[in-house]
Every structure is written in C-alpha cells, then in structure tokens.
Short mmCIF file of C-alpha atoms and ligand atoms in Angstrom, two decimals:
data_model
loop_
_atom_site.label_atom_id
_atom_site.label_comp_id
_atom_site.label_asym_id
_atom_site.label_seq_id
_atom_site.Cartn_x
_atom_site.Cartn_y
_atom_site.Cartn_z
CA MET A 276 114.75 173.26 119.55
CA ASN A 277 113.50 172.58 116.35
CA ILE A 278 115.93 173.23 113.19
CA HIS A 279 115.57 173.89 109.86
CA GLU A 280 114.75 171.49 106.77
CA TYR A 281 118.17 172.21 105.13
CA GLN A 282 120.16 171.73 108.54
CA ALA A 283 118.26 168.65 109.10
CA LYS A 284 119.47 167.46 105.48
CA GLU A 285 122.67 168.10 106.18
CA ILE A 286 122.94 165.91 109.62
CA PHE A 287 121.13 162.86 107.37
CA ARG A 288 123.70 163.64 104.83
CA ARG A 289 126.69 162.87 107.27
CA HIS A 290 124.45 159.71 108.04
CA GLY A 291 124.93 158.39 104.71
CA ILE A 292 120.61 159.06 104.13
CA PRO A 293 120.48 159.41 100.62
CA VAL A 294 119.52 163.26 100.25
CA PRO A 295 119.21 165.72 97.00
CA PRO A 296 121.94 168.25 96.86
CA GLY A 297 120.67 171.44 97.77
CA GLU A 298 122.58 175.36 98.46
CA VAL A 299 119.92 178.19 101.06
CA ALA A 300 119.20 181.15 99.10
CA THR A 301 117.65 184.46 100.67
CA THR A 302 117.03 186.94 97.65
CA PRO A 303 115.72 185.66 93.98
CA GLU A 304 118.71 185.92 92.39
CA ASP A 305 120.00 183.87 94.51
CA ALA A 306 118.37 181.16 94.65
CA GLU A 307 118.18 182.06 90.30
CA ARG A 308 121.87 181.61 90.35
CA ILE A 309 121.89 178.25 92.57
CA ALA A 310 118.65 176.99 89.75
CA ARG A 311 121.61 177.97 87.26
CA SER A 312 124.54 175.80 89.03
CA PHE A 313 122.32 172.95 89.25
CA GLY A 314 121.41 173.18 85.84
CA THR A 315 117.93 171.04 85.64
CA THR A 316 114.55 171.34 87.41
CA VAL A 317 114.49 172.63 90.41
CA VAL A 318 111.94 173.09 94.25
CA VAL A 319 112.03 176.41 95.93
CA LYS A 320 111.27 175.33 99.70
CA ALA A 321 110.38 177.82 102.48
CA GLN A 322 112.82 177.08 104.99
CA VAL A 323 110.69 177.91 108.26
CA HIS A 324 109.48 175.39 111.55
CA ALA A 325 106.60 174.60 110.17
CA GLY A 326 104.70 171.66 108.21
CA GLY A 327 102.63 171.83 105.89
CA ARG A 328 104.41 174.50 103.27
CA GLY A 329 103.51 172.35 100.36
CA LYS A 330 99.49 173.00 100.95
CA ALA A 331 100.19 176.26 102.07
CA GLY A 332 102.23 177.88 98.80
CA GLY A 333 105.52 177.27 100.74
CA VAL A 334 106.85 174.73 97.52
CA LYS A 335 107.19 175.06 94.33
CA LEU A 336 108.61 173.97 91.50
CA ALA A 337 110.86 175.50 88.99
CA LYS A 338 111.65 174.49 85.57
CA THR A 339 113.87 177.89 84.43
CA PRO A 340 116.76 179.63 86.44
CA ALA A 341 114.10 182.27 86.25
CA ASP A 342 111.13 180.37 87.35
CA ALA A 343 113.61 179.93 90.36
CA LYS A 344 113.64 183.76 90.87
CA ALA A 345 110.35 183.73 90.06
CA VAL A 346 108.95 181.51 92.32
CA ALA A 347 111.92 182.73 95.36
CA SER A 348 110.13 186.23 95.07
CA GLN A 349 106.88 184.42 96.03
CA ILE A 350 108.49 182.47 98.90
CA LEU A 351 110.21 185.27 100.36
CA GLY A 352 108.66 187.04 103.11
CA MET A 353 105.41 184.87 102.73
CA GLN A 354 104.11 184.26 106.04
CA ILE A 355 103.12 180.00 107.04
CA LYS A 356 101.73 179.80 109.81
CA GLY A 357 102.46 182.83 111.68
CA LEU A 358 106.58 182.74 110.23
CA THR A 359 107.98 185.17 108.34
CA VAL A 360 109.88 182.69 105.09
CA GLN A 361 113.07 184.38 105.43
CA ARG A 362 115.41 182.06 103.14
CA VAL A 363 114.46 179.77 100.32
CA LEU A 364 115.56 176.13 100.39
CA VAL A 365 116.73 175.20 96.58
CA THR A 366 117.21 171.63 95.55
CA PRO A 367 116.91 170.08 91.76
CA ALA A 368 113.52 168.26 91.83
CA ALA A 369 113.29 164.45 92.18
CA ASP A 370 110.41 162.89 89.55
CA ILE A 371 108.11 160.46 92.25
CA ALA A 372 106.50 157.34 91.43
CA THR A 373 105.68 157.15 95.59
CA GLU A 374 105.66 159.17 98.79
CA ALA A 375 105.91 157.35 101.96
CA TYR A 376 106.54 159.07 105.30
CA ALA A 377 109.20 157.19 108.00
CA GLY A 378 109.26 158.93 111.83
CA ILE A 379 110.95 158.51 115.07
CA ILE A 380 110.06 160.24 117.81
CA VAL A 381 110.54 160.00 121.84
CA ASP A 382 107.43 157.77 123.23
CA ARG A 383 106.87 159.02 126.79
CA ALA A 384 104.44 156.07 127.47
CA SER A 385 106.68 153.32 126.26
CA LYS A 386 110.07 155.21 127.45
CA ARG A 387 111.45 154.31 124.05
CA ALA A 388 112.28 155.63 120.44
CA VAL A 389 109.70 154.73 119.03
CA PHE A 390 109.37 153.93 114.26
CA MET A 391 106.28 154.81 112.68
CA VAL A 392 106.35 154.22 108.83
CA SER A 393 103.52 154.04 106.42
CA PRO A 394 103.48 153.67 102.68
CA ALA A 395 101.12 156.67 102.52
CA GLY A 396 103.54 159.44 102.96
CA GLY A 397 103.12 162.99 101.54
CA ILE A 398 100.41 164.39 103.55
CA ASP A 399 100.02 164.48 107.09
CA ILE A 400 100.49 161.70 109.13
CA GLU A 401 98.45 162.42 111.95
CA GLU A 402 95.58 162.12 108.85
CA VAL A 403 96.71 158.55 108.34
CA ALA A 404 96.68 157.60 112.07
CA ALA A 405 93.10 159.27 112.55
CA LYS A 406 91.66 157.80 108.84
CA THR A 407 93.24 154.65 107.93
CA PRO A 408 95.71 153.12 111.17
CA GLU A 409 96.37 150.20 109.26
CA LYS A 410 99.07 151.87 107.12
CA ILE A 411 100.86 153.14 109.76
CA LEU A 412 103.46 150.35 111.28
CA ARG A 413 104.72 151.26 115.10
CA LEU A 414 108.00 149.90 116.39
CA PRO A 415 109.47 150.75 119.60
CA VAL A 416 113.55 150.28 119.91
CA ASP A 417 114.55 148.84 122.27
CA PRO A 418 118.18 150.47 123.60
CA ARG A 419 119.72 148.50 124.54
CA TYR A 420 120.03 146.46 121.17
CA GLY A 421 118.97 149.60 118.25
CA LEU A 422 117.30 148.75 115.15
CA LEU A 423 118.55 145.62 114.71
CA GLY A 424 118.66 144.58 111.02
CA PHE A 425 115.10 142.12 111.09
CA GLU A 426 113.47 144.65 112.46
CA ALA A 427 114.45 147.19 109.97
CA LEU A 428 113.85 145.20 106.98
CA ARG A 429 110.29 144.39 108.50
CA MET A 430 109.66 147.95 108.25
CA GLY A 431 111.74 148.51 104.39
CA PHE A 432 108.37 145.65 103.39
CA PHE A 433 105.83 147.24 105.10
CA LEU A 434 106.48 150.59 103.26
CA TYR A 435 107.95 148.38 99.44
CA PRO A 436 106.77 145.19 97.88
CA ASP A 437 109.79 145.57 95.73
CA VAL A 438 112.94 143.57 97.76
CA LYS A 439 115.52 146.41 96.47
CA GLN A 440 113.36 149.07 98.09
CA ALA A 441 112.24 147.21 101.02
CA ARG A 442 116.54 146.83 101.43
CA ALA A 443 117.31 150.19 100.29
CA ALA A 444 114.34 151.42 102.88
CA ALA A 445 116.04 149.50 106.04
CA LYS A 446 119.73 150.38 105.05
CA ILE A 447 117.75 154.58 105.62
CA LEU A 448 115.92 153.61 108.80
CA GLN A 449 118.94 152.09 110.49
CA GLN A 450 121.07 155.69 108.86
CA LEU A 451 118.10 157.72 110.35
CA TYR A 452 118.37 156.02 113.65
CA ALA A 453 121.89 156.44 114.41
CA ALA A 454 121.20 160.11 113.38
CA PHE A 455 118.68 160.88 115.99
CA THR A 456 120.51 159.33 118.65
CA ALA A 457 123.17 160.60 117.84
CA SER A 458 121.77 164.53 117.82
CA GLY A 459 120.30 163.87 120.58
CA ALA A 460 117.32 164.39 119.16
CA SER A 461 112.88 163.69 119.93
CA LEU A 462 112.25 163.54 116.54
CA ALA A 463 113.25 162.44 112.85
CA GLU A 464 110.70 162.69 110.17
CA ILE A 465 111.51 162.32 106.17
CA ASN A 466 107.68 163.36 104.82
CA PRO A 467 107.82 162.47 101.64
CA LEU A 468 110.32 159.00 101.45
CA VAL A 469 110.07 158.39 98.00
CA THR A 470 110.65 156.29 94.87
CA THR A 471 111.49 158.37 91.69
CA PRO A 472 110.96 155.78 88.45
CA ALA A 473 113.92 154.54 88.16
CA GLY A 474 113.72 152.91 91.54
CA GLU A 475 115.73 154.88 94.23
CA VAL A 476 114.38 155.49 97.39
CA LEU A 477 114.93 159.13 98.48
CA ALA A 478 114.51 161.13 101.32
CA LEU A 479 112.77 164.83 100.07
CA ASP A 480 112.04 166.69 102.85
CA ALA A 481 113.90 165.95 106.67
CA LYS A 482 112.71 167.06 110.00
CA MET A 483 114.50 167.20 113.14
CA VAL A 484 113.65 168.24 116.69
CA ILE A 485 116.59 168.30 118.87
CA ASP A 486 116.03 167.77 122.80
CA ASP A 487 116.59 171.23 124.47
CA ASN A 488 118.61 169.83 127.23
CA GLU A 489 120.97 167.79 125.01
CA LEU A 490 122.73 170.86 123.09
CA ASP A 491 125.02 171.88 126.14
CA ARG A 492 126.68 168.75 125.50
CA ARG A 493 125.92 169.46 122.20
CA PRO A 494 127.65 172.63 120.92
CA GLU A 495 127.45 172.00 116.97
CA LEU A 496 123.85 171.68 116.99
CA ALA A 497 123.07 174.20 119.79
CA ALA A 498 124.49 176.53 116.91
CA LEU A 499 122.00 175.59 113.93
CA ARG A 500 119.69 177.63 116.59
CA ASP A 501 117.42 180.22 114.29
CA ASP A 502 116.18 182.76 116.65
CA SER A 503 114.18 184.77 113.85
CA ALA A 504 112.61 181.34 113.13
CA GLU A 505 111.35 181.20 116.46
CA ALA A 506 108.65 182.54 119.01
CA PRO A 507 109.60 186.39 120.28
CA SER A 508 108.98 185.35 123.63
CA GLU A 509 110.08 182.19 123.81
CA VAL A 510 113.56 183.80 122.12
CA ALA A 511 113.86 186.62 124.96
CA ALA A 512 112.80 183.95 127.91
CA ARG A 513 115.83 182.35 126.46
CA LYS A 514 118.22 185.07 127.04
CA ALA A 515 116.56 186.30 130.33
CA ASN A 516 117.02 182.98 131.68
CA LEU A 517 113.59 182.21 131.97
CA THR A 518 111.68 178.42 131.04
CA PHE A 519 109.02 180.31 129.20
CA ILE A 520 106.70 178.16 127.17
CA LYS A 521 103.30 180.23 125.82
CA LEU A 522 100.12 178.75 125.50
CA ASP A 523 96.65 180.01 124.46
CA GLY A 524 95.63 181.26 127.37
CA ASN A 525 94.53 185.02 129.08
CA VAL A 526 96.28 184.18 132.60
CA GLY A 527 99.88 186.08 132.09
CA CYS A 528 101.40 183.19 134.94
CA VAL A 529 104.97 184.23 136.74
CA VAL A 530 106.25 181.61 139.33
CA ASN A 531 108.95 180.63 141.36
CA GLY A 532 109.75 176.69 140.39
CA ALA A 533 108.65 174.33 138.33
CA GLY A 534 106.80 172.48 140.85
CA LEU A 535 104.62 175.68 141.78
CA ALA A 536 103.91 176.21 138.19
CA MET A 537 102.40 173.49 137.31
CA ALA A 538 100.66 173.18 140.20
CA THR A 539 99.39 177.03 140.32
CA MET A 540 98.04 176.33 136.23
CA ASP A 541 96.38 173.05 136.96
CA LEU A 542 94.26 175.93 139.59
CA VAL A 543 94.13 178.65 136.88
CA LYS A 544 92.33 175.20 134.66
CA TYR A 545 90.87 174.05 138.45
CA TYR A 546 88.65 178.05 138.61
CA GLY A 547 87.30 177.69 135.30
CA GLY A 548 91.08 179.98 133.17
CA GLU A 549 93.01 178.82 131.09
CA PRO A 550 97.20 179.77 131.17
CA ALA A 551 98.82 182.02 129.14
CA ASN A 552 101.91 180.52 129.38
CA PHE A 553 104.06 178.62 131.80
CA LEU A 554 106.71 180.76 133.30
CA ASP A 555 109.71 179.47 136.42
CA ILE A 556 111.90 182.55 137.36
CA GLY A 557 113.75 180.30 139.31
CA GLY A 558 114.57 179.09 142.53
CA SER A 559 116.86 182.21 143.13
CA SER A 560 115.39 185.42 141.93
CA ASN A 561 116.31 189.18 141.30
CA PRO A 562 114.42 192.23 140.25
CA GLU A 563 115.58 192.16 136.84
CA LYS A 564 114.30 188.68 136.19
CA VAL A 565 111.07 189.72 136.90
CA VAL A 566 111.28 192.90 134.60
CA ASN A 567 111.73 190.58 131.93
CA ALA A 568 109.41 188.17 132.87
CA LEU A 569 106.99 190.88 132.79
CA ARG A 570 107.59 192.46 129.70
CA ILE A 571 108.02 189.11 127.90
CA ILE A 572 103.86 188.71 129.11
CA THR A 573 102.75 192.15 128.91
CA ALA A 574 103.85 191.51 125.35
CA ASP A 575 101.43 188.71 124.22
CA PRO A 576 98.30 190.34 123.41
CA ASN A 577 95.72 186.95 124.35
CA VAL A 578 96.77 188.42 128.05
CA LYS A 579 94.25 189.31 129.86
CA ALA A 580 95.40 189.24 133.47
CA ILE A 581 98.52 188.75 135.06
CA LEU A 582 98.90 186.06 138.32
CA PHE A 583 102.07 186.50 140.31
CA ASN A 584 102.51 183.18 142.41
CA ILE A 585 106.12 183.25 144.71
CA PHE A 586 106.85 180.83 147.09
CA GLY A 587 109.38 182.85 148.91
CA GLY A 588 112.66 180.42 150.02
CA ILE A 589 115.83 181.24 147.99
CA THR A 590 113.53 183.69 146.33
CA ARG A 591 113.13 186.68 148.52
CA THR A 592 109.88 187.97 148.06
CA ASP A 593 111.27 191.80 148.57
CA ASP A 594 112.97 190.74 145.32
CA VAL A 595 110.10 189.97 143.09
CA ALA A 596 108.32 193.11 144.72
CA ASN A 597 111.30 195.14 143.74
CA GLY A 598 111.13 194.10 140.24
CA ILE A 599 107.20 194.16 140.45
CA VAL A 600 107.36 198.33 140.72
CA THR A 601 110.42 198.28 138.59
CA ALA A 602 109.09 196.97 135.96
CA THR A 603 105.17 198.81 135.79
CA ARG A 604 107.09 202.19 136.41
CA SER A 605 109.58 202.44 133.23
CA ASN A 606 106.00 200.11 131.51
CA PRO A 607 102.50 200.53 133.57
CA LEU A 608 100.40 197.70 133.33
CA THR A 609 97.16 197.82 130.91
CA VAL A 610 95.92 194.72 132.99
CA PRO A 611 95.39 193.80 136.32
CA ILE A 612 97.31 192.11 138.49
CA VAL A 613 97.20 189.40 141.26
CA ILE A 614 100.27 188.98 143.61
CA ARG A 615 99.90 186.00 145.57
CA LEU A 616 103.37 186.13 147.71
CA THR A 617 104.80 184.06 151.10
CA GLY A 618 107.87 183.07 152.81
CA THR A 619 110.84 185.26 152.85
CA ASN A 620 111.03 188.52 153.82
CA GLU A 621 107.27 188.94 153.06
CA GLU A 622 106.32 191.86 155.26
CA ILE A 623 109.06 193.61 153.81
CA ALA A 624 107.58 192.97 149.95
CA VAL A 625 104.05 193.73 151.48
CA LYS A 626 105.86 197.02 152.54
CA ILE A 627 106.96 197.97 149.05
CA LEU A 628 104.33 197.15 147.11
CA GLN A 629 101.54 198.76 149.14
CA GLU A 630 103.55 202.02 148.90
CA HIS A 631 103.46 201.10 145.03
CA GLY A 632 100.01 201.23 145.46
CA PHE A 633 99.33 197.16 144.85
CA SER A 634 98.01 194.65 147.19
CA ALA A 635 99.25 191.35 147.88
CA MET A 636 97.15 188.11 149.47
CA THR A 637 98.83 184.86 150.95
CA ASP A 638 96.39 182.25 150.14
CA MET A 639 97.20 181.05 146.81
CA ASP A 640 93.24 179.94 145.96
CA GLU A 641 92.26 183.16 146.47
CA ALA A 642 94.78 184.87 144.20
CA VAL A 643 94.12 182.13 141.69
CA GLN A 644 90.04 182.33 141.55
CA ARG A 645 90.84 186.66 141.00
CA ALA A 646 93.13 186.16 138.80
CA VAL A 647 90.70 183.83 136.30
CA ALA A 648 87.93 186.73 137.94
CA LEU A 649 89.59 189.01 135.73
CA ALA A 650 90.56 187.50 133.22
CA THR A 651 87.02 186.42 132.20
CA GLY A 652 85.59 189.96 133.45
CA GLY A 653 83.68 187.36 135.67
CA LYS A 654 81.69 184.81 133.83
CA ALA A 655 83.99 182.01 134.87
CA ALA A 656 82.93 179.67 137.95
P1 GDP B 804 105.98 170.02 104.06
O1 GDP B 804 104.67 169.92 103.22
O2 GDP B 804 106.15 171.24 104.76
O3 GDP B 804 105.90 169.01 103.99
O4 GDP B 804 107.06 169.55 102.65
P2 GDP B 804 107.81 168.91 101.88
O5 GDP B 804 109.30 169.43 101.43
O6 GDP B 804 107.28 167.61 102.00
O7 GDP B 804 106.71 169.35 100.03
C1 GDP B 804 105.90 168.89 99.98
C2 GDP B 804 105.50 168.41 98.73
O8 GDP B 804 105.79 168.52 97.77
C3 GDP B 804 105.70 166.55 98.90
O9 GDP B 804 105.06 165.50 99.39
C4 GDP B 804 106.16 166.58 97.00
O10 GDP B 804 104.65 166.08 96.97
C5 GDP B 804 106.16 167.80 96.32
N1 GDP B 804 107.78 167.61 96.21
C6 GDP B 804 108.89 168.09 96.85
N2 GDP B 804 109.96 167.95 96.31
C7 GDP B 804 109.59 167.72 95.26
C8 GDP B 804 110.51 167.53 94.41
O11 GDP B 804 111.75 167.71 94.49
N3 GDP B 804 109.79 166.60 92.62
C9 GDP B 804 108.46 166.99 92.83
N4 GDP B 804 108.12 166.45 91.88
N5 GDP B 804 107.74 166.80 94.09
C10 GDP B 804 108.25 167.35 94.94
MN1 MN B 805 107.23 167.30 104.34
#
C-alpha cells in the first residue's frame, strides 16, 4: 500500500526525523490560510502516489499567501502520471544547500532490508544508479542486530564530509530504519535529504510503501489508505475480495488459485501474448466473485480477449459458469471470451454454458493459444 508524503512525514516525525511542519489543503483557500499561518515562503506539493512530482509541475514555491492560493489552484486537479491531484501539502520552504538521497528497501535477493544512500539526491535515484553507480552506497542490514551505529556513521560520511552533518545523517538513518521496521514497510525513502546553508540536515520529501500483508495487524496504518488515489480497478478488486494486479497486456485472465494464475500468465507469454492482469478469484468461489471479476476486467480498454482458466476442486465450475452467464446477461461482452474449465461439476458447467451460447474447453494449452490468437488478431505465433 502506498501512502502519501504527508502521511509518511507524520510517521517520520514520530520517529524523530527532522521534517518541516506542514498541513494538507483540498482547496486553494485552505492553502492560502495555511500559508498565512506559517507566515513565510511555502512550498505547495501535490499529494499523489507518484514520484517526479517536481518535474511534472506538482511542487511549487509560493512567496505570499495569495501566491499559495494561486499555485494551489493550478496544482489541485492536475494530472500526474494519470493520477488526479486532490490534496496538496503546504509546508514552509527550506533553504537548500545540498540534496542527497537516503532509502531503504526489502531486497528479495539478499533477503534483507538494504539501505541505499547517495550524495547525488533530488533527482531519480534510478538515473544515478545507471549513470554513476559509484555515487550510491548499498548496505544490507542484518535483522538480528538492526542498523548498527558504525554502519549508520559510515553512510553518514559517504553523504557528508562534515562530521556534524555525517552524525546528523547517521541519526536520521537509524530513525528511518526504526520507522521502516515499525511500519512493516517494504520501502522508506527520503529524497531529497537536504542540508541548509545553516548546516542543518532535514528530510524534505518522504515516501513509504507498506506491505499489504502487515495491514491486518496494523489498523492505524490500514486507515491511511486513500482509495481515491489508487487505480479504480485495484480498489474494486480489493472490495470484492479478489487478488488483482493490473498489467499492461491485452489478455484478461480470470483464474482460481495464485499458482494456476501464475502458470496461466506464463503460458500466455509462452504463446506470444501479454496478460492484462493477474486475477485470482480464490479457492472457494461463488457466482458474485466471477461477476465482479468480469466487471473489473472488461472495464480495461486494453483487454482484447478474456481467458477463464478454472481448475475445479473446492471451486465448483458450475458456480463459475453461472457467474459468467449472470455477468454477461447484465453486461454483454464486447470482446471474445475463451473458457477452459475442468474438475468439480464440469458436466453441469459445460451444460450451463452451452445453453447460453458459450463453449468450453478442457485443454489449457489450446485455450491459452486461442485467447492469445483472439487478442492479437491472429498475429502471435
Ligand atoms: P518529487 O519530485 O515528487 O520527488 O518531490 P520532492 O518533494 O522531492 O520535490 C522536488 C524538488 O522540489 C526537490 O528536489 C527540491 O529541489 C524542491 N523542493 C522541495 N521542497 C523544497 C523546499 O522546501 N525548498 C526549496 N527551495 N525547494 C524545495
Ligand atoms: Mn522527492
């Protein structure tokens, strides 16, 4: 789960990281009032789940409350990477001497939380990694000990030659590690970590991604979820209890079981197609789940063919067939559908489908090949 900058900053603050104060506005008038209360030059920052807001025009300085109102009215409603800005953070502007990067992610390869720090901050860290990898220091953390003092200080000195600033950065990195582990995060990032002309070290931006699997035991974090900032298809899927991940291809997949869903996506690729999504309707199914799955998939204009791949065990294939019939009755399909089902109540399912003009296949390879051919207009191998 992504959270907003202002929410991540609040978590950072609670862990002692120096973060400028700030308040959220949803209208230009709000922004003006907040700017007046700070009585100084402010920065108005779009709150969307996307990086590169600065480049996109979503981060702007405002010298007076009237300016803050004006820039807030430009930023509110703006689209950044397909997301509409509905809130802005208004925060006193800091004077910047240098911009560095500090981040921590869960690294699957080393099975550890890994720090990445770079004195070349402010810009995309991916760009630094590609062009000047020597400017990034990576440090895996041993979960038995956490981030040790000397490790934090080593990173501090990698960022700043000045002892005081290196120490200040080391302290911030330990606070960042605490915020990261206490929140069940998969990512926590400060970009930029700045120094001011007076020598202070401050976090001017904050990004955190919380592991979805941590949310059940952290209701206070689950409450930070902002549905309006997420892809509508993923919100709908979550509410319908479906495991769904949107992808860029054109074969919409409806599968029961995560393993079969992965295998189905592999096979779609093997036969030259691209899956439009990962979707697991779960082990035990009911017709409503299928109706919701079809609604979500057909809402994606990229989908050119739909592939059902159901291996009936606990899942009854007749439930799935009834779901397909119900869904397409209220919402007729505009793209071809390929249905492969086998297992529990297969004969009943096939009968239901045939009575309603659908045909069903039992061979997975054939079904996938057919769906790929339909999606690509016969162009795939
Ligand atoms: P991002 O582009 O989405 O990562 O948004 P950031 O919060 O990182 O802001 C982008 C850039 O705006 C930063 O790298 C800074 O150069 C600039 N910026 C952000 N906050 C301030 C501020 O308080 N003072 C000044 N002078 N510049 C700022
Ligand atoms: Mn940033």
